Amino acid sequence: MRSNFVRCGRRNRLTLEILETRRLLAAMRVATWNVLNNPDNTTEDADFRTVLQAIGNETVGSVTKSLDLLTLSETDSSSISRVESILDGLYPHTDFGYVISPSDGGGDATGFVYDTSTMLLQESILVPGAFTHTTLRAKFRPIGTSGTEDFFVYSTHLKAGTSSSDRSRRGTEASLLHNDANSLGEGANVLITGDFNMKTSSEPAWSNLTAAGPGQVLDIYGPGGAGSWNDNGNFKHLHSQDPRTSGAGMDDRFDIQFASGEFFDGVGIDYIDGSYHVFGNNGTHTLNGSILTGTGASPSVLHALESASDHLPVVSDFEVSDSVQVIVNQTGGGTSVAESGVSDTYTLKLSHPPSHSVTVSVDPNSQLDLGYGAGVARSYIFTPQNWSSEQTISVTGVDDSVVEGPHLGTISHSSFSSDPDFNGLSIENISVNIIDNDYGPGISITHSGGGLDVAEGGQSDSYSVVLDTAPSSNVSVTVTPDGQLDLGSGQATSVVLTFTPSNWQSPQSVTVVAFDDAVIEGPHLGGIYHATSSSDPSYNDLAIEQLFAQVADNDLSPSQSVVISEIMYNPDTSEVGSLPEWLEIVNTGSSPVDLSGWYFADEDASWGSFPTGTILPPNQAAVVYDNRFTSDSVFRSAWNIPSDAIVSGVQWGSLSNSPSSSNEVLRLFDAGAFEIDYVNYDDAFPWPSDSPDGPSIYLTDLLADNSMGDSWTRSSVGIDGARAASSPFSSTDVGSPGDFPALPAPASLIVSESHGSTAVNEGGIADSIQVSLTGTPNSNVLVTLTPTNAQIDLGAGTGVPLVLTFTPADSGIPQSVFVSAEIDGFVEGYHWSAISISSQSSDQAFANLTANDITVGIQDVTLRGDMNGDGHIDSLDIAPFSIAIIDPQAYAQAFPGFDPNVLGDLTGDGIIDTLDIAPFSQLIMGT
């Protein structure tokens, strides 16, 4: 499919009035209808018969045609079978068939009813992904064609509702459709039909469906179909819901047909312009009234539409034809060249064998060279023998000296032949993208890895900035991040790059770091803005692109602490009809989690959701089971489930009894379709065996990686709370729903003080603290205690840090640290120190633990006048005082470690001398 799908200019070629060079095989009528699981009785059969017959009898343009294909949503096996029987009865000359998806959790399915005389079903698959309703894709081949008219069609039913989470969910489901259509490859004919539940074309679902790429589709109605449809009279003719007198009235455009560009290219199968319409709605009804207030069909048909469903069908016609044409094929969806010499190619071939040779003239404008010179045309000849062989045209950009920036060149085509079908054909022209190699003043920003990716508290990234030409004076480039980013100067703080006339060609690097906040944001974006200033007018105030960095959040949402912890996928109880399977999840976090609207999904379907108001407290389990099998009370009793565990029956999918790498892929989603957990369980090593039937498998460590098979084991009675079930389950079924292995204690650093505080005396009484860990590390943990000054000794010397080693075996055993203070000879009075504590380990959970600092009170024993250091000032200090004045050296020998200039300096001049005798005498006499 063309990623550059443009409808304008082509559609006029697709009307039935202009078909001189097209060999029409047949028209094809396609309808899309949400049938509300009807018809379900003979009265509804009659209503559907009236509507389907009227669709077949309706003339649109020049086409009157019975249905070839009916795409259904909100159907079921009974409903679709009755629709097929009605069409068989209306058209006995043919035979209709149908294909249907499995039902979703609400009993709804999607499907196709088709005329086997005009359509060959080649394949049908269930589109993978977490859809609210199952989505079916089929591939059909119109009878009488050889393959180029094959088309894929989707029948889908997106999430209903008007909340932001509903719109987000629809957007996600539309992305799944777009990605699946992308996988069909370039050139595939694709229709995406159904009930999209969109209120406006500004929804993410519309943007995702119509996004560029191989899978791009657009509204068949045309650009005029875009807008805000809900309750808007300008779109009355497109409203398809609700036609009933008892309903909400006609005010929504929920039902739409989208098509890829191949339905508008004049080749193979094409949309017939103007045929798209909502059946029975010509826009004359009362807004918000029933369809009965309009004149879009006969009264009997309108009554049948009003009774049949709460949606109207949407109908379009298509023509299936061979085309006599020159086929232009641009590889990659376009042609791009560069003046620097990079060339590109495209090919030409004929669609049919001609009766005479056909000459195709290829004429470039002066910007392009096809090998003969700028703007010189070339001719390519196709004969009745080589008509189907592609001929390659090589295109090069003309290297001029003009500063043009990115610009376009054009190539036109014309045909000449004695075969009138091929003479003078209208052939697609080509626009060629040309990259200029002549540059004017500008700023180039380069990042080697594509986009910028950073992580809070982790990965940084960088890009480079350089000028394109030499400036006449300095150029300042101011780079400003938003509040999510730091460029090295702080959060949201600018940095300035200066380029001079001499260094303008040297790229300057900008390092981008995520600002590590405490906000739970999930993956988010940070913006970087650029501005220039210079006295060189060509570089002053240039327009420069804004950059965005993808930021990975490191703040864990409470919901992400919920894990899938136990799976009963192979019970011994009979699995015929409703299923005795169940699943357990556990909240391993510290905050309650609201499970309202959460649901499981696998590769086959999405399952029913938890009821509104379901709150899962920390360290508790919730068990979900098939609500068709039994009730909450019986399930709880049969498994003896603890009263604090949640038990919830939901619409069940199915857990595979033969799991593999692709089946079973079990996912848990929150109400906004955000994936919370993922387990792709298996029964082959290293996963536990599923033989014999009966036991569940459970996660032995709730903090282990539950995507790894060796994190799981089979339940065994008496271990980790496992027990045998009672009726209505088999007694050989064993599991522990509601019970789970104890959560490991979180990693933390515990420091306790012997007396509630820590105090020491210089040279005397010591104190102690105890250090331990909670949790069990998987490698040694080094705990460092660091005195904040040299006042205290932890055993390694005054002021020297002490390192304690904890092993996985002794991490919970407290280690004592003795704190002391030496006599320092300084008169300080009662003073303070502190101990900081941190950890290091290769076990990341224990790598950066901290504890509050320990404050240490210190009693000073140094007193002025206490010359013998006994802690008292008395007559025993007179002799030492005299010696200190007369013979300081003798004092030092008699009292080592004591400083007489501190103890005997009573005048405060910094030394002991005769001036201190009088105050010393007064001090002694005062005692």
PDB file of N, CA and C in Angstrom, residues 565-567 582-586 619-623 636 639-647 696-699 702 715 719-723 735-743:
ATOM      1  N   SER A 565       1.100 -14.769  40.189  1.00  0.00           N
ATOM      2  CA  SER A 565       1.836 -15.586  41.150  1.00  0.00           C
ATOM      3  C   SER A 565       1.465 -17.062  41.126  1.00  0.00           C
ATOM      4  N   GLU A 566       0.312 -17.423  40.576  1.00  0.00           N
ATOM      5  CA  GLU A 566      -0.069 -18.844  40.537  1.00  0.00           C
ATOM      6  C   GLU A 566      -0.998 -19.076  39.355  1.00  0.00           C
ATOM      7  N   ILE A 567      -0.809 -20.215  38.663  1.00  0.00           N
ATOM      8  CA  ILE A 567      -1.582 -20.523  37.455  1.00  0.00           C
ATOM      9  C   ILE A 567      -2.078 -21.966  37.543  1.00  0.00           C
ATOM     10  N   TRP A 582      -7.965 -21.328  37.083  1.00  0.00           N
ATOM     11  CA  TRP A 582      -7.943 -20.091  37.852  1.00  0.00           C
ATOM     12  C   TRP A 582      -6.539 -19.493  37.861  1.00  0.00           C
ATOM     13  N   LEU A 583      -6.466 -18.222  38.257  1.00  0.00           N
ATOM     14  CA  LEU A 583      -5.207 -17.483  38.321  1.00  0.00           C
ATOM     15  C   LEU A 583      -5.146 -16.707  39.633  1.00  0.00           C
ATOM     16  N   GLU A 584      -3.943 -16.505  40.134  1.00  0.00           N
ATOM     17  CA  GLU A 584      -3.743 -15.707  41.336  1.00  0.00           C
ATOM     18  C   GLU A 584      -2.772 -14.576  41.040  1.00  0.00           C
ATOM     19  N   ILE A 585      -3.072 -13.395  41.597  1.00  0.00           N
ATOM     20  CA  ILE A 585      -2.139 -12.277  41.556  1.00  0.00           C
ATOM     21  C   ILE A 585      -1.917 -11.794  42.984  1.00  0.00           C
ATOM     22  N   VAL A 586      -0.745 -11.181  43.256  1.00  0.00           N
ATOM     23  CA  VAL A 586      -0.399 -10.713  44.597  1.00  0.00           C
ATOM     24  C   VAL A 586       0.123  -9.288  44.494  1.00  0.00           C
ATOM     25  N   ASN A 619       0.411  -6.958  50.237  1.00  0.00           N
ATOM     26  CA  ASN A 619       0.674  -8.296  50.774  1.00  0.00           C
ATOM     27  C   ASN A 619      -0.593  -9.144  50.827  1.00  0.00           C
ATOM     28  N   GLN A 620      -1.475  -8.958  49.843  1.00  0.00           N
ATOM     29  CA  GLN A 620      -2.661  -9.799  49.745  1.00  0.00           C
ATOM     30  C   GLN A 620      -2.839 -10.273  48.310  1.00  0.00           C
ATOM     31  N   ALA A 621      -3.666 -11.312  48.163  1.00  0.00           N
ATOM     32  CA  ALA A 621      -3.850 -11.976  46.870  1.00  0.00           C
ATOM     33  C   ALA A 621      -5.272 -11.787  46.363  1.00  0.00           C
ATOM     34  N   ALA A 622      -5.418 -11.844  45.032  1.00  0.00           N
ATOM     35  CA  ALA A 622      -6.725 -11.907  44.380  1.00  0.00           C
ATOM     36  C   ALA A 622      -6.714 -13.116  43.452  1.00  0.00           C
ATOM     37  N   VAL A 623      -7.807 -13.885  43.475  1.00  0.00           N
ATOM     38  CA  VAL A 623      -7.918 -15.092  42.664  1.00  0.00           C
ATOM     39  C   VAL A 623      -9.076 -14.901  41.694  1.00  0.00           C
ATOM     40  N   ARG A 636     -14.552 -20.288  46.897  1.00  0.00           N
ATOM     41  CA  ARG A 636     -13.791 -20.005  48.117  1.00  0.00           C
ATOM     42  C   ARG A 636     -13.815 -21.203  49.068  1.00  0.00           C
ATOM     43  N   TRP A 639     -11.777 -24.383  47.839  1.00  0.00           N
ATOM     44  CA  TRP A 639     -10.313 -24.250  47.935  1.00  0.00           C
ATOM     45  C   TRP A 639      -9.856 -23.743  49.301  1.00  0.00           C
ATOM     46  N   ASN A 640     -10.807 -23.563  50.236  1.00  0.00           N
ATOM     47  CA  ASN A 640     -10.476 -23.108  51.594  1.00  0.00           C
ATOM     48  C   ASN A 640      -9.608 -21.853  51.538  1.00  0.00           C
ATOM     49  N   ILE A 641     -10.098 -20.847  50.838  1.00  0.00           N
ATOM     50  CA  ILE A 641      -9.333 -19.630  50.580  1.00  0.00           C
ATOM     51  C   ILE A 641      -9.420 -18.701  51.783  1.00  0.00           C
ATOM     52  N   PRO A 642      -8.304 -18.099  52.202  1.00  0.00           N
ATOM     53  CA  PRO A 642      -8.317 -17.185  53.350  1.00  0.00           C
ATOM     54  C   PRO A 642      -9.315 -16.048  53.155  1.00  0.00           C
ATOM     55  N   SER A 643      -9.876 -15.593  54.259  1.00  0.00           N
ATOM     56  CA  SER A 643     -10.931 -14.578  54.180  1.00  0.00           C
ATOM     57  C   SER A 643     -10.423 -13.240  53.666  1.00  0.00           C
ATOM     58  N   ASP A 644      -9.112 -12.951  53.832  1.00  0.00           N
ATOM     59  CA  ASP A 644      -8.613 -11.656  53.369  1.00  0.00           C
ATOM     60  C   ASP A 644      -8.255 -11.648  51.890  1.00  0.00           C
ATOM     61  N   ALA A 645      -8.337 -12.800  51.217  1.00  0.00           N
ATOM     62  CA  ALA A 645      -8.047 -12.867  49.780  1.00  0.00           C
ATOM     63  C   ALA A 645      -9.298 -12.521  48.978  1.00  0.00           C
ATOM     64  N   ILE A 646      -9.107 -11.866  47.848  1.00  0.00           N
ATOM     65  CA  ILE A 646     -10.211 -11.522  46.951  1.00  0.00           C
ATOM     66  C   ILE A 646     -10.488 -12.698  46.026  1.00  0.00           C
ATOM     67  N   VAL A 647     -11.751 -13.031  45.826  1.00  0.00           N
ATOM     68  CA  VAL A 647     -12.163 -14.064  44.872  1.00  0.00           C
ATOM     69  C   VAL A 647     -13.130 -13.412  43.894  1.00  0.00           C
ATOM     70  N   SER A 696      -1.356 -26.954  40.404  1.00  0.00           N
ATOM     71  CA  SER A 696      -1.060 -25.655  39.793  1.00  0.00           C
ATOM     72  C   SER A 696       0.449 -25.459  39.762  1.00  0.00           C
ATOM     73  N   ILE A 697       0.889 -24.378  39.110  1.00  0.00           N
ATOM     74  CA  ILE A 697       2.276 -23.951  39.244  1.00  0.00           C
ATOM     75  C   ILE A 697       2.262 -22.594  39.945  1.00  0.00           C
ATOM     76  N   TYR A 698       3.282 -22.338  40.787  1.00  0.00           N
ATOM     77  CA  TYR A 698       3.285 -21.083  41.535  1.00  0.00           C
ATOM     78  C   TYR A 698       4.686 -20.510  41.605  1.00  0.00           C
ATOM     79  N   LEU A 699       4.732 -19.203  41.846  1.00  0.00           N
ATOM     80  CA  LEU A 699       5.977 -18.458  41.926  1.00  0.00           C
ATOM     81  C   LEU A 699       6.563 -18.646  43.327  1.00  0.00           C
ATOM     82  N   LEU A 702       8.184 -14.191  45.260  1.00  0.00           N
ATOM     83  CA  LEU A 702       7.338 -13.187  44.625  1.00  0.00           C
ATOM     84  C   LEU A 702       8.117 -12.022  44.035  1.00  0.00           C
ATOM     85  N   SER A 715       2.664 -27.192  42.616  1.00  0.00           N
ATOM     86  CA  SER A 715       2.122 -27.211  43.969  1.00  0.00           C
ATOM     87  C   SER A 715       2.133 -28.627  44.519  1.00  0.00           C
ATOM     88  N   ILE A 719       3.048 -27.778  51.255  1.00  0.00           N
ATOM     89  CA  ILE A 719       4.177 -26.891  51.002  1.00  0.00           C
ATOM     90  C   ILE A 719       3.650 -25.535  50.532  1.00  0.00           C
ATOM     91  N   ASP A 720       4.100 -24.461  51.196  1.00  0.00           N
ATOM     92  CA  ASP A 720       3.684 -23.094  50.858  1.00  0.00           C
ATOM     93  C   ASP A 720       2.166 -22.951  50.803  1.00  0.00           C
ATOM     94  N   GLY A 721       1.491 -23.633  51.727  1.00  0.00           N
ATOM     95  CA  GLY A 721       0.046 -23.478  51.849  1.00  0.00           C
ATOM     96  C   GLY A 721      -0.770 -24.263  50.851  1.00  0.00           C
ATOM     97  N   ALA A 722      -0.163 -25.131  50.037  1.00  0.00           N
ATOM     98  CA  ALA A 722      -0.916 -25.877  49.027  1.00  0.00           C
ATOM     99  C   ALA A 722      -1.817 -26.916  49.695  1.00  0.00           C
ATOM    100  N   ARG A 723      -2.975 -27.131  49.100  1.00  0.00           N
ATOM    101  CA  ARG A 723      -3.956 -28.080  49.625  1.00  0.00           C
ATOM    102  C   ARG A 723      -4.758 -28.661  48.481  1.00  0.00           C
ATOM    103  N   GLY A 735      -3.433 -26.775  44.913  1.00  0.00           N
ATOM    104  CA  GLY A 735      -2.941 -25.418  44.744  1.00  0.00           C
ATOM    105  C   GLY A 735      -3.062 -24.645  46.032  1.00  0.00           C
ATOM    106  N   SER A 736      -2.666 -23.385  46.005  1.00  0.00           N
ATOM    107  CA  SER A 736      -2.720 -22.533  47.201  1.00  0.00           C
ATOM    108  C   SER A 736      -3.347 -21.191  46.882  1.00  0.00           C
ATOM    109  N   PRO A 737      -4.508 -21.156  46.216  1.00  0.00           N
ATOM    110  CA  PRO A 737      -5.103 -19.869  45.870  1.00  0.00           C
ATOM    111  C   PRO A 737      -5.380 -19.041  47.126  1.00  0.00           C
ATOM    112  N   GLY A 738      -4.917 -17.806  47.116  1.00  0.00           N
ATOM    113  CA  GLY A 738      -5.070 -16.926  48.268  1.00  0.00           C
ATOM    114  C   GLY A 738      -3.922 -16.975  49.235  1.00  0.00           C
ATOM    115  N   ASP A 739      -3.108 -18.044  49.197  1.00  0.00           N
ATOM    116  CA  ASP A 739      -1.891 -18.161  50.002  1.00  0.00           C
ATOM    117  C   ASP A 739      -0.684 -18.090  49.081  1.00  0.00           C
ATOM    118  N   PHE A 740       0.421 -17.577  49.607  1.00  0.00           N
ATOM    119  CA  PHE A 740       1.607 -17.430  48.769  1.00  0.00           C
ATOM    120  C   PHE A 740       2.832 -17.383  49.666  1.00  0.00           C
ATOM    121  N   PRO A 741       4.016 -17.679  49.121  1.00  0.00           N
ATOM    122  CA  PRO A 741       5.235 -17.603  49.932  1.00  0.00           C
ATOM    123  C   PRO A 741       5.410 -16.203  50.510  1.00  0.00           C
ATOM    124  N   ALA A 742       5.936 -16.153  51.744  1.00  0.00           N
ATOM    125  CA  ALA A 742       6.110 -14.872  52.416  1.00  0.00           C
ATOM    126  C   ALA A 742       7.007 -13.963  51.592  1.00  0.00           C
ATOM    127  N   LEU A 743       6.619 -12.707  51.532  1.00  0.00           N
ATOM    128  CA  LEU A 743       7.459 -11.731  50.836  1.00  0.00           C
ATOM    129  C   LEU A 743       8.746 -11.509  51.611  1.00  0.00           C
TER     130      LEU A 743
END
